[in-house]
Each structure stands twice: as structure tokens, then as C-alpha cells.
Coordinates of C-alpha atoms in Angstrom, one line a residue:
X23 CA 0.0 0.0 0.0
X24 CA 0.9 3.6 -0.9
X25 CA 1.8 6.5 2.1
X26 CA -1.4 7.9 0.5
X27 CA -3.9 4.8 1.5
X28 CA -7.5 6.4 2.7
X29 CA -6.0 4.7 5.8
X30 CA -3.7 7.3 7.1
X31 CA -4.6 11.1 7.6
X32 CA -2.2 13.6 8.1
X33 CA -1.5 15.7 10.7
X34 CA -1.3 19.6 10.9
X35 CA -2.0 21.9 8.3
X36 CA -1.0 20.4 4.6
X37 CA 0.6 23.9 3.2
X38 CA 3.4 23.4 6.3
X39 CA 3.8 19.7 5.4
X40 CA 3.7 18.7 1.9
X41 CA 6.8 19.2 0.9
X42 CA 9.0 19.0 3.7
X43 CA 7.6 16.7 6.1
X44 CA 4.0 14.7 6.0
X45 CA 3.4 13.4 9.2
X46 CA 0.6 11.0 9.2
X47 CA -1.3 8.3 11.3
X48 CA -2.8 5.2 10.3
X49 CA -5.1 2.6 11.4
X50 CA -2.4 0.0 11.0
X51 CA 0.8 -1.2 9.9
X52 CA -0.5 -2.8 6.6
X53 CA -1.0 0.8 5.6
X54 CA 3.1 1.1 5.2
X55 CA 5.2 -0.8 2.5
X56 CA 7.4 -3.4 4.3
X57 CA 10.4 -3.0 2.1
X58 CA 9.9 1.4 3.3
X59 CA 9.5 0.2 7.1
X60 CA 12.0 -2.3 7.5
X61 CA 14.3 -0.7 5.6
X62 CA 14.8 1.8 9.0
X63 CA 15.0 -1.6 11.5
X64 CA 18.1 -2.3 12.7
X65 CA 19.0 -6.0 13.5
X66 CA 18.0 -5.4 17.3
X67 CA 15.1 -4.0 16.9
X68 CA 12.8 -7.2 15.4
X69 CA 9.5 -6.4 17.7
X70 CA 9.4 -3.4 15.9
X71 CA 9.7 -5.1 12.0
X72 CA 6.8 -5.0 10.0
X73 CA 5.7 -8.5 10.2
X74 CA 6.1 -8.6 13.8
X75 CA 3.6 -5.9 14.2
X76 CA 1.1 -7.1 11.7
X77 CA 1.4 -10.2 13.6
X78 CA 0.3 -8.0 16.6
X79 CA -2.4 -6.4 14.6
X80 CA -3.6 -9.8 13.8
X81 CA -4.0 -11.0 16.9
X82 CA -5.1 -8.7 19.0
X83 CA -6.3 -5.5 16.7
X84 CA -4.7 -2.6 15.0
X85 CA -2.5 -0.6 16.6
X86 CA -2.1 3.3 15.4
X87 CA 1.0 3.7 13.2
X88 CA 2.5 7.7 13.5
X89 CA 4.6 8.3 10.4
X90 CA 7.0 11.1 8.6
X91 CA 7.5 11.2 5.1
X92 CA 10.1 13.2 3.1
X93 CA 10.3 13.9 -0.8
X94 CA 12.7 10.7 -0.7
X95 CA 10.0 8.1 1.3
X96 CA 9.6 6.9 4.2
X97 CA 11.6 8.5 7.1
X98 CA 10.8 8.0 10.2
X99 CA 7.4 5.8 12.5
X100 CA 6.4 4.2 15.1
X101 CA 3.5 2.3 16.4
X102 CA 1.1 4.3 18.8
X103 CA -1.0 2.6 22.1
X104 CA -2.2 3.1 25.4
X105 CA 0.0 0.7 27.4
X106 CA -1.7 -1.4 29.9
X107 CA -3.9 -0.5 33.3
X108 CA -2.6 -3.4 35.2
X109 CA 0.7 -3.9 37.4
X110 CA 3.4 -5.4 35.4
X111 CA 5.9 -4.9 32.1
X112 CA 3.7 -1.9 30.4
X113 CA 2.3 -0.3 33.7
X114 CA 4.0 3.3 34.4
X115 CA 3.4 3.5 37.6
X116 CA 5.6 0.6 38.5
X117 CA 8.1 2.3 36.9
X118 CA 9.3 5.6 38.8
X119 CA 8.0 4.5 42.0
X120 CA 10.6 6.8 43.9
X121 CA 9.6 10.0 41.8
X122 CA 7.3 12.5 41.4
X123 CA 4.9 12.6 38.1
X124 CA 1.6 12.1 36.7
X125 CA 2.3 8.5 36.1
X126 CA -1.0 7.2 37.3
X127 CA -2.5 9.1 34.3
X128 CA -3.1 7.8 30.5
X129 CA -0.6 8.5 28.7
X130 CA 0.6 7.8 24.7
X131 CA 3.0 5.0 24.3
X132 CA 5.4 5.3 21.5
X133 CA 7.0 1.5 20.1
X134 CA 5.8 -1.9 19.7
X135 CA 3.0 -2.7 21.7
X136 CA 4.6 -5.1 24.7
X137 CA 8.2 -4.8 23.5
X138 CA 10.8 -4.9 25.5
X139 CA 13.4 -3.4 22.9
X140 CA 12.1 -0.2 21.3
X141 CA 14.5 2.0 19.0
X142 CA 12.5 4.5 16.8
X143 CA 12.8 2.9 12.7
X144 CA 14.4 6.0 10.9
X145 CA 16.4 7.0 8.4
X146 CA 20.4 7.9 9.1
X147 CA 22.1 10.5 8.5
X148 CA 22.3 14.4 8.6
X149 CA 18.4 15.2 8.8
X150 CA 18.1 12.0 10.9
X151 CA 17.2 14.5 14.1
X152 CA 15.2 16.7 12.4
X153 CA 12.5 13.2 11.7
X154 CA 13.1 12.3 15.1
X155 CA 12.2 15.8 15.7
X156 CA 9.1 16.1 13.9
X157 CA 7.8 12.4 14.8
X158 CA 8.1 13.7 18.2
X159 CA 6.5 17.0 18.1
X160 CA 3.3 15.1 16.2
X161 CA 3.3 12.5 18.9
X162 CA 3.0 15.4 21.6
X163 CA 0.7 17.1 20.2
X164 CA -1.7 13.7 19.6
X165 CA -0.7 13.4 23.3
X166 CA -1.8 16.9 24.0
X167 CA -5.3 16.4 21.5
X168 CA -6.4 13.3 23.5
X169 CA -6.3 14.9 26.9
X170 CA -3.3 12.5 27.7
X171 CA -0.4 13.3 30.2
X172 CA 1.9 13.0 27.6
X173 CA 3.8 10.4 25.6
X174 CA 6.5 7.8 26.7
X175 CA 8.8 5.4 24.8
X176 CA 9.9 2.6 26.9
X177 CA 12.6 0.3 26.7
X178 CA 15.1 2.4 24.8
X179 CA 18.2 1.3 24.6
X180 CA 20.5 4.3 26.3
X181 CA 22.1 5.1 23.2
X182 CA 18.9 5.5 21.3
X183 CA 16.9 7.0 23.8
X184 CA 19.7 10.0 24.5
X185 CA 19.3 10.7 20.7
X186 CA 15.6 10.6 20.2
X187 CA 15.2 13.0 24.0
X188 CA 17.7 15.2 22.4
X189 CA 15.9 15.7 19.2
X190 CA 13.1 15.9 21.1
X191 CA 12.9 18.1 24.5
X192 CA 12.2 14.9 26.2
X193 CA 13.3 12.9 29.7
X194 CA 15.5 10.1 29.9
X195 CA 14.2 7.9 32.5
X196 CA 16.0 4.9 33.1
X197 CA 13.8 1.6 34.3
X198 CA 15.1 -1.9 32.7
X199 CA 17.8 -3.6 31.6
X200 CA 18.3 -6.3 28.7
X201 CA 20.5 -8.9 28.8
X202 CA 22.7 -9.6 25.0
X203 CA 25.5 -11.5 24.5
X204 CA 28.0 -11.8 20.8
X205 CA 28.2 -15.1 19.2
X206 CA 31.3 -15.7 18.6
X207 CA 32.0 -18.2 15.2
X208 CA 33.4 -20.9 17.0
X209 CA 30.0 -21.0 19.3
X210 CA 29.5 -22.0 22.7
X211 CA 33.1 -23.3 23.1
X212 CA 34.5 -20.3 22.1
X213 CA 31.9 -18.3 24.3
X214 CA 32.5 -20.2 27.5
X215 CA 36.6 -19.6 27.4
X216 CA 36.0 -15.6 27.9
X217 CA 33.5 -16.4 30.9
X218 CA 34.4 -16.4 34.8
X219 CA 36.0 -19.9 35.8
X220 CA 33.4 -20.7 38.2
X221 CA 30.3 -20.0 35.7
X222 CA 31.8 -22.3 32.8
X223 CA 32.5 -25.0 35.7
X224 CA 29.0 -24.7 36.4
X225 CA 27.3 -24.5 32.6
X226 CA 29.0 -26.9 31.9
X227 CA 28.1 -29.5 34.6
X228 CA 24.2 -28.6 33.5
X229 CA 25.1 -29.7 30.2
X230 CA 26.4 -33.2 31.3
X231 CA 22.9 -33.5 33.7
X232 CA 20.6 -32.7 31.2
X233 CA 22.6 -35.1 28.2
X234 CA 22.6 -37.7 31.7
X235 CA 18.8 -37.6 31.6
X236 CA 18.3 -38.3 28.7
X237 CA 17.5 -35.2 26.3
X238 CA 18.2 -34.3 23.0
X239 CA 17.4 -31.3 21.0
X240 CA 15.9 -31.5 18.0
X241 CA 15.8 -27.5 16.3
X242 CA 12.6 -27.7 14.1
X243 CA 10.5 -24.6 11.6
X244 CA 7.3 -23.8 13.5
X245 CA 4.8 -25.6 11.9
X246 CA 1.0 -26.4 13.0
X247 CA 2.4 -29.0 15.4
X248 CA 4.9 -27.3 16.8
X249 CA 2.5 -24.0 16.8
X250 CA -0.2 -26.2 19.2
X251 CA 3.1 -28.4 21.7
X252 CA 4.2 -24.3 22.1
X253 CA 0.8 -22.2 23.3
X254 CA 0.2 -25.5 25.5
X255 CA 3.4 -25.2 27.1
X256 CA 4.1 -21.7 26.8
X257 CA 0.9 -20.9 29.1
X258 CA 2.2 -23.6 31.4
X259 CA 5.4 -21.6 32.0
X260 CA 3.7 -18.2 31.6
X261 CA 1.0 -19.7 34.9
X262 CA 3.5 -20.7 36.5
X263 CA 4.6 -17.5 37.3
X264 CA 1.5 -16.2 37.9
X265 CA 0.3 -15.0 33.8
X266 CA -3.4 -15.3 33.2
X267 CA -3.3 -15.5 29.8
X268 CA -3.9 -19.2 29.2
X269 CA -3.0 -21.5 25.9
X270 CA -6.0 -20.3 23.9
X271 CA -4.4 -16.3 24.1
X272 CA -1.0 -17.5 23.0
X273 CA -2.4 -19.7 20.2
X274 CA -3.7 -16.6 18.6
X275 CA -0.6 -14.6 19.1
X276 CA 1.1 -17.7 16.8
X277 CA -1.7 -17.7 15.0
X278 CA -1.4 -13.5 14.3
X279 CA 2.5 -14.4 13.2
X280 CA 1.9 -17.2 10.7
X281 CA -0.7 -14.9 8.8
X282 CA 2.2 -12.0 9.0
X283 CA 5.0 -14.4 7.9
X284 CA 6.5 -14.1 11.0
X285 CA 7.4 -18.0 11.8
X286 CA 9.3 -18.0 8.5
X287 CA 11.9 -16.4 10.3
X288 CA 11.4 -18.4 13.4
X289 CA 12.4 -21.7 14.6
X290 CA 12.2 -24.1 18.2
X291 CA 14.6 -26.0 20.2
X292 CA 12.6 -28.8 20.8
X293 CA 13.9 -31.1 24.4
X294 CA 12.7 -34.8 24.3
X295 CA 13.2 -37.2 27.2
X296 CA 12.4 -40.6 25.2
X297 CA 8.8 -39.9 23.5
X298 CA 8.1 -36.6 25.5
X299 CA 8.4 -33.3 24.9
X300 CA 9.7 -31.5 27.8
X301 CA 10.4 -28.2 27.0
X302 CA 11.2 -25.7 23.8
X303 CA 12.0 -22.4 23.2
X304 CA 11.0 -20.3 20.4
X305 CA 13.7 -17.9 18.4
X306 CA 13.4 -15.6 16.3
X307 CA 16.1 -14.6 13.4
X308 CA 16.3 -11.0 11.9
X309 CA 19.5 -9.9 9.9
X310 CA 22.3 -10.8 12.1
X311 CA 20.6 -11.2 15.5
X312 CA 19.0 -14.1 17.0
X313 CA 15.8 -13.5 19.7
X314 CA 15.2 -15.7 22.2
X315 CA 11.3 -14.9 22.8
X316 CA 9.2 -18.0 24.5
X317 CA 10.0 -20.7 26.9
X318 CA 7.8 -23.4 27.6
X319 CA 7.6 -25.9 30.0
X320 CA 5.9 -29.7 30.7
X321 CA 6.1 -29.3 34.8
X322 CA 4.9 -32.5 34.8
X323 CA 7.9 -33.8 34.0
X324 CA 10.8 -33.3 36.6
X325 CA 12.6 -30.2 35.2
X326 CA 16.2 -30.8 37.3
X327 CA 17.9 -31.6 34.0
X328 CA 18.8 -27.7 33.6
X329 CA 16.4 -27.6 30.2
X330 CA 15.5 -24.1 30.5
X331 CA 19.4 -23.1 30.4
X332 CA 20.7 -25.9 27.8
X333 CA 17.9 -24.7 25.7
X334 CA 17.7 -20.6 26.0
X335 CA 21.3 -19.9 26.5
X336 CA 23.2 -23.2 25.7
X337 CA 22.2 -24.7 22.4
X338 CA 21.2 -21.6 21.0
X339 CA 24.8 -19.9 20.8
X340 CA 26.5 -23.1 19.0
X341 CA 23.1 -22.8 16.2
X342 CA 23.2 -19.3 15.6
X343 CA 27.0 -19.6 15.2
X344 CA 26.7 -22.3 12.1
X345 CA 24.5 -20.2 10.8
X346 CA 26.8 -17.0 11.1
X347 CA 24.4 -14.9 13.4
X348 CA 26.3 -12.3 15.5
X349 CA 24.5 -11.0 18.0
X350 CA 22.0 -12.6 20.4
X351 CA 19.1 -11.3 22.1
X352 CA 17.9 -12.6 25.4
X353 CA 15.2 -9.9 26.7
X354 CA 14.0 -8.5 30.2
X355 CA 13.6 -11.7 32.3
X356 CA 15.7 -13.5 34.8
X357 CA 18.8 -10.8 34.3
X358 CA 21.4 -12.9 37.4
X359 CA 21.0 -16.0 35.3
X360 CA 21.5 -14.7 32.0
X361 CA 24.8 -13.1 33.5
X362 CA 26.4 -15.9 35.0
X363 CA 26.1 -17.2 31.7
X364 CA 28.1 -14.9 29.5
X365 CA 25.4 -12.1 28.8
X366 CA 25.9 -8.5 28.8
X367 CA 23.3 -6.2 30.8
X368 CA 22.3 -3.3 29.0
X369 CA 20.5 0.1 30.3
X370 CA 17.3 0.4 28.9
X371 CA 15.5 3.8 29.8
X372 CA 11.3 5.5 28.7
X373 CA 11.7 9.0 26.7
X374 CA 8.8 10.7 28.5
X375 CA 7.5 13.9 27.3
X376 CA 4.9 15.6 29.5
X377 CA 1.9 17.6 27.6
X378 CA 1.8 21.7 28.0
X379 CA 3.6 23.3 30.4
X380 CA 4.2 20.2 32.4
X381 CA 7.7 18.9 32.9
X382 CA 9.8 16.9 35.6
X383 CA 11.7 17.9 38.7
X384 CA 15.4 17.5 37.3
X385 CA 16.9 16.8 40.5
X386 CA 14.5 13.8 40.9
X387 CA 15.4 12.8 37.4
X388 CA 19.0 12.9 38.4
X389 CA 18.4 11.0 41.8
X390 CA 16.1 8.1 40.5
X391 CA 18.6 7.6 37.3
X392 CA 21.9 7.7 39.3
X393 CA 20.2 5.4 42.6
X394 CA 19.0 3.1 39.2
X395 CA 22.8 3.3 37.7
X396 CA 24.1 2.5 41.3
X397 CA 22.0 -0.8 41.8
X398 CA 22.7 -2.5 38.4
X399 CA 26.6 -1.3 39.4
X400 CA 26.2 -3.4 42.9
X401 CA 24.3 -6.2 41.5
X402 CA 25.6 -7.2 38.3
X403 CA 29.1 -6.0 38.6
X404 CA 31.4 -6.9 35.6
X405 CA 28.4 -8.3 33.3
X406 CA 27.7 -4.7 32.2
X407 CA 27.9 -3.5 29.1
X408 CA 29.6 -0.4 28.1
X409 CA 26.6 2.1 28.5
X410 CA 26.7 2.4 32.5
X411 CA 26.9 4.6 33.8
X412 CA 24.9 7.0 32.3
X413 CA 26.3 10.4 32.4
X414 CA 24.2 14.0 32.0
X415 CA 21.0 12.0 31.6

């Protein structure tokens, strides 16, 4: 579909944007070309690619798309929505809990809707700011005609998030952290000589119990079968930890990425104990980065043979090597664990931008980022990456 679909409608008056800038909005991401969108992804930044939100679309309704368009294309978008009114991954009040701000008010959320890794798609180069710029000021001022309290755009990585509050007035808040590691070509052995002594002693005494019990891993496309063996044992994991969202709820999330071409891109490590399936984990490949996304589980089965490890940090490294990935992307969740077994943890921070007048204290800023920067620098000493601390934020 064209930028010009009956889909989108443009924002501002058309005399100060035609030329320019056109800064639109549409109902969905099927109203931008794939080839124009993706073409502004980088490698780390899958959960914002094209298919993965049409799979989102598809599964649980459009989400609003916020574009800017030059004379040259497409340069710069993002998906729009209203985060979530519940405690958890996409509640703002959770995050700034030490802080003053209007955090228990609706506000615009700016990225993929429940991604943990948001950078803005746009184009590089010298105007670069100047998009970031204007896709900013339009999202404000949706913020602003909606009666919201302004617009945030979680899980930034730090070096993405400094650029796009530069360009656009706003406040670097940090509130996560993302654990990554490199593959190196010669895979998990070569990954395991630059780790600590004691953590390859003990990854590699979970690899000899889980080959003692029995498993192997068999790595497998998704296909109908695998689709159904996942949203059963997805949930299981998912309730385990006290998720809602049972079997039939992830079933259509598979079901939203096979009709976006998604799980061409996709593929499961599959752990069998004799004729059962114990566990799998589903990955996701986009340019040279590999992204671990779902674990699941069969609790019935006694799960001491270390499958969750061999299969979401183990096996994965020596299969994305063979198949010359570089970069591997392990997400929000269980940060110690993923440390002690060669992953970097990386700052992520929310670009907030309050509507009117409205702004934030700057020496609680200062205080919640530096007391953020200080705890990661306690806990996770020598598996951070190269972004902490954050300086000037």
C-alpha cells in the first residue's frame, strides 16, 4: 500500500507539510510498505519489523502507526497505544516509584506494543534529528489532543533513547535492563573460554545432567504442530509465574505471526526425554541477530535436568554460530542467570514527554537515574555492558 492509503490522515495543516515533512497516522501497519518500514529496523530491533507488528495487529487488533515522510519516502514511525492498566511490564506506575509525576494518568505509548526493545525505525544520516524531531513533536501534540499526560517510549536502549530525547525536548528515565550477548564463530566453546571460571565450571556440569537424563534437542520450523506443543506449554510456563493469559491467548498470538509471515523467520529447540516433549523455546532470526522470545515448559515432568538453560542460552549460541548470526538477544527476564552465563546487561531507559507546560523535577530525574545506575553497578558487577553509567542523563 501507498503512504497515500485512505488509511492514514495527516497531521497539521497540509501547506506546512507537503513538501517538507507529512506526518501522518494510520489505522495500521498494513498501511506502510514493508520494504519502506524495514528498511529503517536495525537487527535489534525485530519487535518493531513489520511482520512482527502485523502479527500483533492480527492478533489482538490494529494498533495506530505515526509516520513522517520526506520527498525521498519513508523516514521515520512508530506504532502508537495506550500501554496497559494493570501492574506489570507496560504499567507506568511501576516504573518511577521513587519519583514525582503524573504516572497514574493515561498517557501515549510510542513503540511496539509489549516490546521490550524499542528504537524508533528512521532514516540515518544528517536530517536524521530533524525526523526524530518532527515524529516527536506530532506525537505530543496527539498526546496533547487526547487529553493524555503525555507520551513515553519505553525500553530504549541508552544510546537510542539520548538521541531521540535530544531531538526531542524529552526525559531520559531509566527503568530496565536487557540482557545480550555476541556469538562468537566458533560458538559455545569459544563463548565459554571468555567467561568467569566458576560459571563455565557450572554451565557446563548442566550440560552433562541434562545429556545424563536423557534429552536431545531437535531445532525444528514452527509448523502447525509445533504452533499447538508451544501455546500449551508456553501458558504452562507463563501460569507458572502467575500469567493469566492461558493457551488459547497465545495460540492466537502464533496464530497473528503465521498470517504476517513471522514464523518464517522463526524456529524451536525442541527437548525430548524418550517420546516426551519436555520443554522448547522459540527464536526468532532478523538480519544478524537471534531473539530468544518463548519458553515453555511440561512441569509435569521433573525439570532438574537444567532444560530451561541448555535450551535458552546453551544450544542456542552453538546454532546461531553455524548459521553466522552475530548477535544474540535474550530480553527483560531473569537478568542474574543470564549473567552468570556470558550475557551483557544493558540500560534500557522511557523518553517521557509531559503535555503543556508540564515537565519533571530535574533533581529527581537525576536522583532516581543515578540510585537506578548504582544498583545494576552493585548487583551485576562486571556483566555490564559499556553504556553504565549514564552520564548528563
Amino acid at each position: 500500500m501507498t503512504p497515500h492509503e485512505s488509511t492514514s490522515r495527516r497531521i497539521g495543516a497540509p501547506h506546512q507539510m507537503v513538501n517538507a515533512f507529512d506526518t501522518r497516522v494510520s489505522s495500521g501497519i498494513s498501511a506502510v510498505g514493508e520494504h519502506d518500514w524495514d528498511a529503517l529496523v536495525s537487527d535489534n530491533n525485530f519487535f518493531n519489523s513489520h511482520r512482527w507488528l502485523a502479527s500483533i495487529d492480527n492478533a489482538l487488533g490494529n494498533s495506530e502507526v505515526l509516520t513522517v515522510w520526506s520527498s525521498s519516502g519513508l523516514a521515520a514511525g512508530c506504532a502508537l497505544w495506550d500501554g496497559e492498566r494493570v501492574s506489570g511490564l507496560f504499567y507506568l506506575p511501576d516504573y518511577f516509584t521513587d519519583m514525582r509525576g503524573p504516572w497514574q494518568e493515561p498517557f501515549l505509548w510510542l513503540g511496539g506494543r509489549r516490546s521490550t526493545h524499542n528504537e524508533i525505525p528512521c532514516v540515518a544520516g544528517e536530517r536524521r534529528t530533524q525526523y526524530l524531531r518532527k515524529l516527536g513533536l506530532a506525537a505530543a501534540d496527539i498526546a496533547a489532543r487526547r487529553g493524555l499526560a503525555g507520551f513515553v517510549s519505553p525500553y530504549m536502549p541508552v544510546p537510542v533513547a539520548l538521541e531521540f530525547a535530544g531531538a526531542t525536548g524529552g526525559t531520559l528515565l531509566l527503568h530496565s535492563a536487557e540482557a545480550a550477548a555476541p556469538i562468537p564463530s566458533g560458538g559455545l566453546p569459544e563463548a565459554m573460554a571468555a567467561w568467569k571460571s566458576h560459571d563455565r565450571v557450572q554451565s557446563k556440569a548442566e550440560i552433562s545432567a541434562f545429556e545424563r537424563k536423557g534429552n536431545r534437542i531437535e531445532w525444528t520450523p514452527i509448523n502447525e504442530n509445533i504452533e499447538a506443543l508451544a501455546a500449551r506449554l508456553v501458558a504452562e510456563n507463563r501460569a507458572r509465574y502467575g500469567s493469566k493469559q492461558g493457551s488459547a491467548w497465545m495460540a492466537r498470538l502464533l496464530t497473528g505471526q503465521r498470517q504476517a509471515g513471522v514464523l518464517q523467520s522463526a524456529v524451536a529447540a525442541v527437548a525430548s526425554r524418550g517420546d516426551a516433549v519436555t520443554a522448547l523455546t522459540i527464536f526468532y532470526r532478523f538480519g544478524e541477530a537471534f531473539h530468544a522470545r518463548y519458553f515453555g515448559c511440561d512441569y509435569d515432568l521433573p525439570d532438574n535436568d537444567f532444560r530451561y538453560f541448555v535450551l535458552t542460552y546453551y544450544a542456542p549460541v552453538n546454532y546461531a554460530a553455524a548459521k553466522g548470526l552475530k548477535h544474540f538477544r535474550l530480553s527483560t527476564s531473569a537478568l542474574k542467570a543470564k549473567a552468570r552465563r556470558g550475557a551483557r546487561i544493558e540500560p534500557l531507559a522511557a523518553v517521557v514527554k509531559l503535555t503543556g507546560s508540564a515537565s519533571l523535577e530535574p533533581d529527581d530525574v537525576e536522583r532516581h537515574n543515578n540510585s537506578f545506575v548504582g544498583t545494576f553497578q552493585r548487583e551485576y558487577a562486571g556483566h555490564l555492558s559499556h553504556e553504565w553509567p549514564i552520564v548528563n542523563c
